[in-house]
Tab-separated table of C-alpha atoms and ligand atoms in Angstrom:
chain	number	residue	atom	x	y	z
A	1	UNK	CA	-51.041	0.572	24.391
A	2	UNK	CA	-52.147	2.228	20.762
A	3	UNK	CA	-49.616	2.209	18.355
A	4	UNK	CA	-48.836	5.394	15.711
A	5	UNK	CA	-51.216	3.705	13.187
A	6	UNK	CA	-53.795	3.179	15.939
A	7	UNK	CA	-53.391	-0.955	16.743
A	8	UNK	CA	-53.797	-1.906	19.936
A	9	UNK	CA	-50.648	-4.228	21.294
A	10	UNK	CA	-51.801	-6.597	23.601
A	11	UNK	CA	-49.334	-9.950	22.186
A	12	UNK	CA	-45.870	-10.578	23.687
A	13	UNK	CA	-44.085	-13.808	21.745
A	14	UNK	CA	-40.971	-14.354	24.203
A	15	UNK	CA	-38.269	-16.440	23.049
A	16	UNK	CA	-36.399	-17.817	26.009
A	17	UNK	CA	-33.811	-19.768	23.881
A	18	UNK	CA	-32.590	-20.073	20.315
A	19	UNK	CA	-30.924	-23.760	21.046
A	20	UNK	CA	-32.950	-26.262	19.568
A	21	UNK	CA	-33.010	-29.981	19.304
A	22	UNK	CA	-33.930	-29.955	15.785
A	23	UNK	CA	-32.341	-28.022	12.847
A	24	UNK	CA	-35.418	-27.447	10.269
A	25	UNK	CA	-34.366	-26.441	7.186
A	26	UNK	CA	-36.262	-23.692	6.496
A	27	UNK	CA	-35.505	-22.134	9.753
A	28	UNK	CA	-32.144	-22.708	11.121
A	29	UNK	CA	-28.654	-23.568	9.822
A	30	UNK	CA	-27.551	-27.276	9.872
A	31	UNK	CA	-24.504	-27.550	11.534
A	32	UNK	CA	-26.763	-25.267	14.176
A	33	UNK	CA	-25.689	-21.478	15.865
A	34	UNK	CA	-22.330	-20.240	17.116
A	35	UNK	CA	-23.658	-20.585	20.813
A	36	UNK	CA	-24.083	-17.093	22.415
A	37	UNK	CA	-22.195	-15.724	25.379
A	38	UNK	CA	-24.382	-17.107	28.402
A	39	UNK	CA	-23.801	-13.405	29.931
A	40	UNK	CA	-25.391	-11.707	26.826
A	41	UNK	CA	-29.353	-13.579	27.037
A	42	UNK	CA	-31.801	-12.659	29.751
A	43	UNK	CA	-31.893	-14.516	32.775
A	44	UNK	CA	-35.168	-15.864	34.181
A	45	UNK	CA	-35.827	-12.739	36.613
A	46	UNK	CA	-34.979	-10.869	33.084
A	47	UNK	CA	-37.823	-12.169	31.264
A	48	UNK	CA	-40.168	-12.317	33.914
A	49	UNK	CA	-39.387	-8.180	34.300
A	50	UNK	CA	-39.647	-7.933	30.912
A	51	UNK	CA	-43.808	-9.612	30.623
A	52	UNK	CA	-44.402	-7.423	33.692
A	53	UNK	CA	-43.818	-4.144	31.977
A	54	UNK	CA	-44.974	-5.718	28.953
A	55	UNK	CA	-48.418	-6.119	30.966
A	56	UNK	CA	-48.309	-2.824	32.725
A	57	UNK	CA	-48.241	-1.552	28.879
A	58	UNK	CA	-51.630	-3.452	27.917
A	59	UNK	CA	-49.950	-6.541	26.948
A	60	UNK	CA	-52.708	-9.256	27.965
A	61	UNK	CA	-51.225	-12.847	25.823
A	62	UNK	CA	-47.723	-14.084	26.076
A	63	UNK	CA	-46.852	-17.276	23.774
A	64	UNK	CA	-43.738	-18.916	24.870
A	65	UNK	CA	-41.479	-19.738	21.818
A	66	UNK	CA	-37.693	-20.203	20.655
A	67	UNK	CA	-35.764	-21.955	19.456
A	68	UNK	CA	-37.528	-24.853	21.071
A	69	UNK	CA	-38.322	-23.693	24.721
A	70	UNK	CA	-39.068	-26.848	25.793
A	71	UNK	CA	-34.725	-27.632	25.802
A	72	UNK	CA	-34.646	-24.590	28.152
A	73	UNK	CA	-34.065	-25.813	31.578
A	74	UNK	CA	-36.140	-23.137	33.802
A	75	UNK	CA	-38.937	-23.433	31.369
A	76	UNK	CA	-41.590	-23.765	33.957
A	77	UNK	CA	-40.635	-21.470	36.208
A	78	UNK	CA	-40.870	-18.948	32.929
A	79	UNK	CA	-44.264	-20.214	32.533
A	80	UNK	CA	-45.522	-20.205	36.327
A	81	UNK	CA	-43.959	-16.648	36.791
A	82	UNK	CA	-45.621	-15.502	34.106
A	83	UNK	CA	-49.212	-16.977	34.363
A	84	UNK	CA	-48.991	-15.062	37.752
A	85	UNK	CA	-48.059	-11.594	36.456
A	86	UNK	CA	-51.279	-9.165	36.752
A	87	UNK	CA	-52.540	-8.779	33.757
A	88	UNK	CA	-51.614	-11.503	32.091
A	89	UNK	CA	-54.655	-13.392	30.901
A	90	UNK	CA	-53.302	-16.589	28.542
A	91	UNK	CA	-49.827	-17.696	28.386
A	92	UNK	CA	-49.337	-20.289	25.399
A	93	UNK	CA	-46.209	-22.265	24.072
A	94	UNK	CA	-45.136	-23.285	20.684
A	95	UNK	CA	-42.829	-26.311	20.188
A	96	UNK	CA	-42.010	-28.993	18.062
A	97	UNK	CA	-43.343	-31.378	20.593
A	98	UNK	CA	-40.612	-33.712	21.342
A	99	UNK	CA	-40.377	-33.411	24.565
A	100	UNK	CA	-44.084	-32.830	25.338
A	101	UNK	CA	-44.730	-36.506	26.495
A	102	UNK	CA	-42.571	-35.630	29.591
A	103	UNK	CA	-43.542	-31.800	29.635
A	104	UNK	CA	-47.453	-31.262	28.682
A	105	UNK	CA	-48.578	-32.207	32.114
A	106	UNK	CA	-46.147	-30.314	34.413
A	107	UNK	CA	-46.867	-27.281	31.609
A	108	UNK	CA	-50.344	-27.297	31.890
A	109	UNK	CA	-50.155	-27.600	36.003
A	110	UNK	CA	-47.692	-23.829	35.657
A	111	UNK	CA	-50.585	-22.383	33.688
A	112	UNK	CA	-50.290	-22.620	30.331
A	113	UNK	CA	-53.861	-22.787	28.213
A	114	UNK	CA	-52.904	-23.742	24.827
A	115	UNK	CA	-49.936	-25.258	23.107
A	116	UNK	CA	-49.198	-24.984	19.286
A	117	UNK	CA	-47.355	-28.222	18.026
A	118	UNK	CA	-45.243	-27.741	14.947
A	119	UNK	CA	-45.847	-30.775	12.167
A	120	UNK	CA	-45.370	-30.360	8.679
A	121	UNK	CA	-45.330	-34.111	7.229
A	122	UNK	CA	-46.912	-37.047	8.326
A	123	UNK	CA	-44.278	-39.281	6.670
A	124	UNK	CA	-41.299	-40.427	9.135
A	125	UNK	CA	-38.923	-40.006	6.371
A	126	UNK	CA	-40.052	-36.289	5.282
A	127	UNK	CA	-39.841	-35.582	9.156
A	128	UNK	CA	-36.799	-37.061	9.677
A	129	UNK	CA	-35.669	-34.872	6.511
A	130	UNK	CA	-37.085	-31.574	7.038
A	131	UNK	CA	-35.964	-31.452	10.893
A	132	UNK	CA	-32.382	-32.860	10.108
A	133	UNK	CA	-33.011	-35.151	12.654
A	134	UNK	CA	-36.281	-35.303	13.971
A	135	UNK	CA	-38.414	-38.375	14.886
A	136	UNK	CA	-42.044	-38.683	13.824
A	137	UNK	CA	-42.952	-40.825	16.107
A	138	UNK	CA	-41.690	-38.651	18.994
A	139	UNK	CA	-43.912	-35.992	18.041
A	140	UNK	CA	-46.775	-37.668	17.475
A	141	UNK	CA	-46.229	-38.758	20.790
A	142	UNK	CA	-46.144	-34.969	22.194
A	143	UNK	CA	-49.406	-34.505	20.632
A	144	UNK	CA	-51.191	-37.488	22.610
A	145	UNK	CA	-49.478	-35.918	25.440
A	146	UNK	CA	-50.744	-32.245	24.767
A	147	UNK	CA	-54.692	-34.092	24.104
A	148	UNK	CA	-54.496	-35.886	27.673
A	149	UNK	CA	-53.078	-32.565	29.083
A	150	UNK	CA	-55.966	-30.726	29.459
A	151	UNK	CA	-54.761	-27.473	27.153
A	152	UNK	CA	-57.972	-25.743	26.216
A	153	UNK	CA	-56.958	-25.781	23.200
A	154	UNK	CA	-54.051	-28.153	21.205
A	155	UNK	CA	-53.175	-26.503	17.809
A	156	UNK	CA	-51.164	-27.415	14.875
A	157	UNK	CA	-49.050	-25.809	12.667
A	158	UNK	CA	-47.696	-26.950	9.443
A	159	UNK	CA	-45.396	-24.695	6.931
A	160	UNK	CA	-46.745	-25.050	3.518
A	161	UNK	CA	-43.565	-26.402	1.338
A	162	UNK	CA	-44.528	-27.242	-2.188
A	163	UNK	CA	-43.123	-30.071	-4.232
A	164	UNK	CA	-42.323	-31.319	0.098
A	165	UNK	CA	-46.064	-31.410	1.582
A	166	UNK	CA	-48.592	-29.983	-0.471
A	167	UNK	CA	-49.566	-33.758	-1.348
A	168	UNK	CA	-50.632	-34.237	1.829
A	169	UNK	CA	-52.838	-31.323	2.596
A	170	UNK	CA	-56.109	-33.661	2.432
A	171	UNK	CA	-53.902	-36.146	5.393
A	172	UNK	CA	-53.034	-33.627	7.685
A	173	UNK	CA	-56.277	-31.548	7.432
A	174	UNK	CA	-57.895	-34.791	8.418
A	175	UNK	CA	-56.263	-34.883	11.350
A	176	UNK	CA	-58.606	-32.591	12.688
A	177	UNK	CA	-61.349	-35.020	12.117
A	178	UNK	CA	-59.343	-37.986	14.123
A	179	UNK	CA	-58.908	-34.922	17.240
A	180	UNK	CA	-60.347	-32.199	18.843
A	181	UNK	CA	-57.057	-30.110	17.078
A	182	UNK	CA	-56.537	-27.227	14.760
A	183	UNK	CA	-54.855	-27.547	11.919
A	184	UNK	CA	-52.880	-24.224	10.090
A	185	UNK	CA	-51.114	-24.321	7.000
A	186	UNK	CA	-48.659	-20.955	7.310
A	187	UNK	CA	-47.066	-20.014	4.076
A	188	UNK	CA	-42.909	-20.579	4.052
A	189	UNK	CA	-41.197	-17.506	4.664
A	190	UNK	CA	-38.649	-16.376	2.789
A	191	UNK	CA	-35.737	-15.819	6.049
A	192	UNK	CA	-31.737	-16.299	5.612
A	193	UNK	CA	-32.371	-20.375	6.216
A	194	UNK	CA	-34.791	-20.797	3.746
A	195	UNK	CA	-32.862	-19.965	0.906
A	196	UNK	CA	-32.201	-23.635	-0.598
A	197	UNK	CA	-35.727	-23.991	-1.206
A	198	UNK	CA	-36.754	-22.899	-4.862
A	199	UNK	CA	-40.171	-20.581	-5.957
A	200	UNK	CA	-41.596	-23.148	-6.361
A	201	UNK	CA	-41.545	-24.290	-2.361
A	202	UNK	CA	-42.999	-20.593	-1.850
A	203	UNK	CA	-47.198	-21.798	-2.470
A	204	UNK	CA	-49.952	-19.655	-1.198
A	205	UNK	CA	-52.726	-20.939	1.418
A	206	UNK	CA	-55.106	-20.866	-1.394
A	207	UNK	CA	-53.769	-24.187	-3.038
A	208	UNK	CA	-55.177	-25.627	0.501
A	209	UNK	CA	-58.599	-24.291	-0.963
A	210	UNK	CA	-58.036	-25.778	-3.760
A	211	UNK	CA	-57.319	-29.576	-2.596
A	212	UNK	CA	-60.093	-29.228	0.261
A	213	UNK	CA	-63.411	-27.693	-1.900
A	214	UNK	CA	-65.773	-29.139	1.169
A	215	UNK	CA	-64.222	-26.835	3.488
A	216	UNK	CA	-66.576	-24.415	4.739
A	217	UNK	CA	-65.701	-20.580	6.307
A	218	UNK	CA	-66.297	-20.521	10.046
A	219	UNK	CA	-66.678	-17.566	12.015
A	220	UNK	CA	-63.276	-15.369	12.467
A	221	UNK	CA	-61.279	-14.761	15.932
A	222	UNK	CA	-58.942	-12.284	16.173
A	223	UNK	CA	-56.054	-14.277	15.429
A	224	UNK	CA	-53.719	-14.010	11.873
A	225	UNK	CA	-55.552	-17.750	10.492
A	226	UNK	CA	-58.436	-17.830	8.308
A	227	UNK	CA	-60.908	-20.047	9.326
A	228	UNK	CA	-62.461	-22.759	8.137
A	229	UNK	CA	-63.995	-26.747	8.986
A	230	UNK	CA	-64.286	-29.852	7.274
A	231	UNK	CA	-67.642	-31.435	6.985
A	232	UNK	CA	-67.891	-33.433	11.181
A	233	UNK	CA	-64.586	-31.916	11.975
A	234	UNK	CA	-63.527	-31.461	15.505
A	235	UNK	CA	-61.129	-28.591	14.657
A	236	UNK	CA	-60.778	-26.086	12.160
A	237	UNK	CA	-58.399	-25.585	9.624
A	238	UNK	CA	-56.732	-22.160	9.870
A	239	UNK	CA	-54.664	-20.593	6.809
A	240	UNK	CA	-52.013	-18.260	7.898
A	241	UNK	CA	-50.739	-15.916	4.453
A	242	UNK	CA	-47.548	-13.793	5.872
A	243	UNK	CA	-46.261	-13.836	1.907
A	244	UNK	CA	-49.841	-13.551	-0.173
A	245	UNK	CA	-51.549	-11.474	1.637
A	246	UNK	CA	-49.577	-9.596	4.670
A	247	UNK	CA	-52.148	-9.205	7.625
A	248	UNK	CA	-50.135	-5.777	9.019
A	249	UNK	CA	-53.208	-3.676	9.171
A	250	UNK	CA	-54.396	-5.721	12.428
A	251	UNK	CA	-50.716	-6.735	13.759
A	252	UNK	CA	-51.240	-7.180	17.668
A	253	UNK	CA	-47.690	-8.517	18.702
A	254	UNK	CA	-44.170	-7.508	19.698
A	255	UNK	CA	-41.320	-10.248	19.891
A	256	UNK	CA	-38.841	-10.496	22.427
A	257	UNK	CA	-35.871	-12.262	21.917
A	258	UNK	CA	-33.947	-15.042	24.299
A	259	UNK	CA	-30.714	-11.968	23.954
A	260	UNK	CA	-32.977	-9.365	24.796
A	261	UNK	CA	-34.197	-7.623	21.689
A	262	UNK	CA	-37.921	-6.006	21.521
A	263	UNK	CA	-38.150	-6.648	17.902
A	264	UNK	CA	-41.689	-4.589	16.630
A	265	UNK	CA	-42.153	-6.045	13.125
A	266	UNK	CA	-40.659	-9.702	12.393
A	267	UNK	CA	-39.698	-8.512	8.614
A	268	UNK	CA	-37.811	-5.803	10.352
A	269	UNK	CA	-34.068	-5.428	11.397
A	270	UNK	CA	-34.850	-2.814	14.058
A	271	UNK	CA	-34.213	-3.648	17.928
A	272	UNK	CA	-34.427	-2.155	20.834
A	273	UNK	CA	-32.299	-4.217	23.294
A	274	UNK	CA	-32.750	-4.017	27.121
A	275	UNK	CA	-30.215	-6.480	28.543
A	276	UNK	CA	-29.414	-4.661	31.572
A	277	UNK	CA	-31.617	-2.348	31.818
A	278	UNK	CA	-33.790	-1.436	35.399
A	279	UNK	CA	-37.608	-1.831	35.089
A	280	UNK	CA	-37.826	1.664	34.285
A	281	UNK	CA	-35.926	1.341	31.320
A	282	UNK	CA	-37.153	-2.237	29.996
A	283	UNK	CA	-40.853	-0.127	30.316
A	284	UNK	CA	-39.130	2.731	27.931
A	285	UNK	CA	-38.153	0.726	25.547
A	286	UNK	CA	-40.766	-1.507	24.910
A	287	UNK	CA	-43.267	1.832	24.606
A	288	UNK	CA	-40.265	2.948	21.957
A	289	UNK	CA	-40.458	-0.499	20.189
A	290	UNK	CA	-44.404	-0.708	20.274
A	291	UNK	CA	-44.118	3.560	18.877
A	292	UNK	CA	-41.902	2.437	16.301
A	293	UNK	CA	-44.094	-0.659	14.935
A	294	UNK	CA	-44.125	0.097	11.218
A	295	UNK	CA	-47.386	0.077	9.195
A	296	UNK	CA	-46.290	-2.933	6.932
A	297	UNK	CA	-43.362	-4.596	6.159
A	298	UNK	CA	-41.872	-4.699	2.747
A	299	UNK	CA	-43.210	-7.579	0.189
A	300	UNK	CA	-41.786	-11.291	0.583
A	301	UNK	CA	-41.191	-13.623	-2.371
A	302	UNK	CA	-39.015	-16.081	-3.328
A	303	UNK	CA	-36.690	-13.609	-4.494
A	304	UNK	CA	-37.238	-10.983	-1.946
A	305	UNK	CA	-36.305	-12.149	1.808
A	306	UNK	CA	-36.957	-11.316	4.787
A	307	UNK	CA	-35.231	-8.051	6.291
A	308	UNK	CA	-35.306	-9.654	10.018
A	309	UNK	CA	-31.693	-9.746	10.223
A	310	UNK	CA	-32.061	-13.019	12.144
A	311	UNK	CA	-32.603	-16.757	12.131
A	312	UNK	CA	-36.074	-17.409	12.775
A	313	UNK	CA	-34.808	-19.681	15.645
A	314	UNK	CA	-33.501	-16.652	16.979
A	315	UNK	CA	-36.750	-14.618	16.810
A	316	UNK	CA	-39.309	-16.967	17.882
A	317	UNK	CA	-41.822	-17.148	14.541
B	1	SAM	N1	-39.354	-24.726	18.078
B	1	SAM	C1	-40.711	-24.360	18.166
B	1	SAM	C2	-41.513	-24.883	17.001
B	1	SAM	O1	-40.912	-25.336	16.012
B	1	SAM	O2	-42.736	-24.833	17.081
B	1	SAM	C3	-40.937	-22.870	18.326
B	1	SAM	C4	-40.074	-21.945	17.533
B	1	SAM	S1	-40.351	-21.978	15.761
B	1	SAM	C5	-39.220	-20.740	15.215
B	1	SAM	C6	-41.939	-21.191	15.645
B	1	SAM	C7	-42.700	-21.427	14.361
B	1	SAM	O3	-42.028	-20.787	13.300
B	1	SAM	C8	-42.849	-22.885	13.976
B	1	SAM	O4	-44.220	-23.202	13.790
B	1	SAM	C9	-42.107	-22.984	12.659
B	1	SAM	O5	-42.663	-23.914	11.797
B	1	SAM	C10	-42.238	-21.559	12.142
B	1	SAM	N2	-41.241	-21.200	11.143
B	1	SAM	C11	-39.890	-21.228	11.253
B	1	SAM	N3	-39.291	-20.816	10.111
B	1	SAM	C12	-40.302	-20.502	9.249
B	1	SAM	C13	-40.357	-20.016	7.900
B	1	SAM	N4	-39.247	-19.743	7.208
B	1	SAM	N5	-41.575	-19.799	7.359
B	1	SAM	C14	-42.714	-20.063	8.040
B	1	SAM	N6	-42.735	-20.505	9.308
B	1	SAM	C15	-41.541	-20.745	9.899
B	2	SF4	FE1	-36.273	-25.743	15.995
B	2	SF4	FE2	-38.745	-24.842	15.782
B	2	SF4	FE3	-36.831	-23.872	14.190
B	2	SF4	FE4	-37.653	-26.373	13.838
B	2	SF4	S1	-38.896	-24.528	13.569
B	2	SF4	S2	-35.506	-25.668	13.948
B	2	SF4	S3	-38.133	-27.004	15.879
B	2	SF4	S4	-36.924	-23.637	16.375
């Protein structure tokens, strides 16, 4: 389906939790969520209702997010319903990769393609920091897992913190000479949980430009990244700039949330909930929500958050 300013929607991101095992600073509180009423979040046959109309509707790639959605119990029934809806072409996942050493195997045999893996520090002690609780060593291990999965393709995303990780730009781009991984540096948001980091945490892509002169400009996709290689690279490093340079003009997506929201625009407080609704509804509201899709949201800064209304755990990225 065409949007008012003439995009064509064809990206569903479906949160099927907001619990997570870690606590990130910049994108949930510490002491975690009041946890929701189980009644009030879609159930499984929910969801799976929910990417069927979203297909019928021209909706062709589905990225399973959260919170982490690899702590949600059904999560591969999700994925196997949904790699089997007509019309679906590529379900993907995004997770911190914790639990990928058990998971990546039995995900990739439901139908997943790709898996994004969420990294931003290759220091044990700045990942132990930054999650609240994380262990480096445990995702590392999810990305060996995700490698020897078979995904067609394993990516990696890394939030750009300066005066955290901007020191070790040239370290984690090499990772994509060590693997056959991309590697994208997305620029902090400014959302509700992100507010004890300073301006000067909030650095634009191009500093990555700046540490990395060899990299060289590689033909685009049609995702939101940037692309470029290093010199012998296996991967590509992609830079993602929600706060320098907003990429509205070719926005693709919808979000769901795991409480039944069709959220158009990320920046945006507007909802369209269809907990309870028949398939005939759930189909009238997304066509509302994808209608409603503003042309841009407002400008993000240090000083000027988000307007999401919501956690970022609770949205899905
Ligand atoms: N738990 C999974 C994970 O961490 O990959 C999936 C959900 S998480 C909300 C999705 C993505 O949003 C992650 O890559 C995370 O780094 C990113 N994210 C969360 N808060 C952010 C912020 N304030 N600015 C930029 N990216 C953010
Ligand atoms: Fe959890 Fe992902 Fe948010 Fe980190 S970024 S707290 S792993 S949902």
């Amino acid at each position: 389906m065409v949007d008012a300013y003439g995009r064509k929607i064809t990206y569903l991101r479906l949160s099927v939790t907001e619990l997570c095992n870690l606590r990130c600073r910049y994108c949930m509180p510490g002491d975690g969520l009041c946890k929701k009423r189980h009644e009030d979040m879609l159930t499984r046959e929910e969801m799976l209702s929910a990417v069927k109309a979203a297909a019928e509707l021209g909706i062709t790639k589905l990225r399973i997010t959260g919170g982490e959605p690899l702590v949600k119990g059904d999560v591969l029934a999700i994925c196997r319903g949904a790699a089997q809806t007509e019309g679906i072409e590529e379900v993907c996942i995004t997770t911190n990769g914790t639990l990928l050493p058990e998971l990546a195997k039995p995900l990739r045999e439901a139908g997943v393609s790709r898996v994004n893996i969420s990294l931003d520090t290759l220091n044990a002690e700045k990942y132990a920091y930054i999650t609240r609780r994380g262990s480096l060593d445990q995702a590392l291990r999810g990305i060996d897992a995700a490698l020897n999965a078979g995904f067609d393709r394993v990516k990696i995303n890394t939030v750009l913190i300066g005066g955290f990780n901007d020191g070790e730009i040239p370290a984690l781009a090499e990772l994509t000479r060590k693997y056959p991984v991309d590697l994208r540096f997305i620029e902090l948001m400014p959302m509700v949980d992100s507010r004890e980091f300073g301006p000067e945490a909030f650095i634009p892509c191009s500093v990555v430009r700046e540490k990395l002169p060899e990299l060289a400009a590689e033909p685009q996709d049609n995702g939101v990244a940037r692309l470029y290689r290093l010199p012998g690279a296996q991967g590509r490093i992609g830079l993602i700039s929600p706060v320098s340079s907003h990429f509205c003009g070719t926005c693709n997506r919808i979000r769901l949330t795991a409480d039944g929201k069709i959220k158009p625009c990320l920046h945006s407080a507007q909802e369209f909930p269809i907990k309870g609704l028949d398939y005939r509804g759930v189909l009238e509201q997304m066509r509302a929500a994808i209608l409603a899709k503003p042309a841009c949201h407002g400008e993000l800064s240090a000083r000027r958050h988000s307007c999401a209304g919501r956690s970022m755990n609770q949205i899905g990225g």
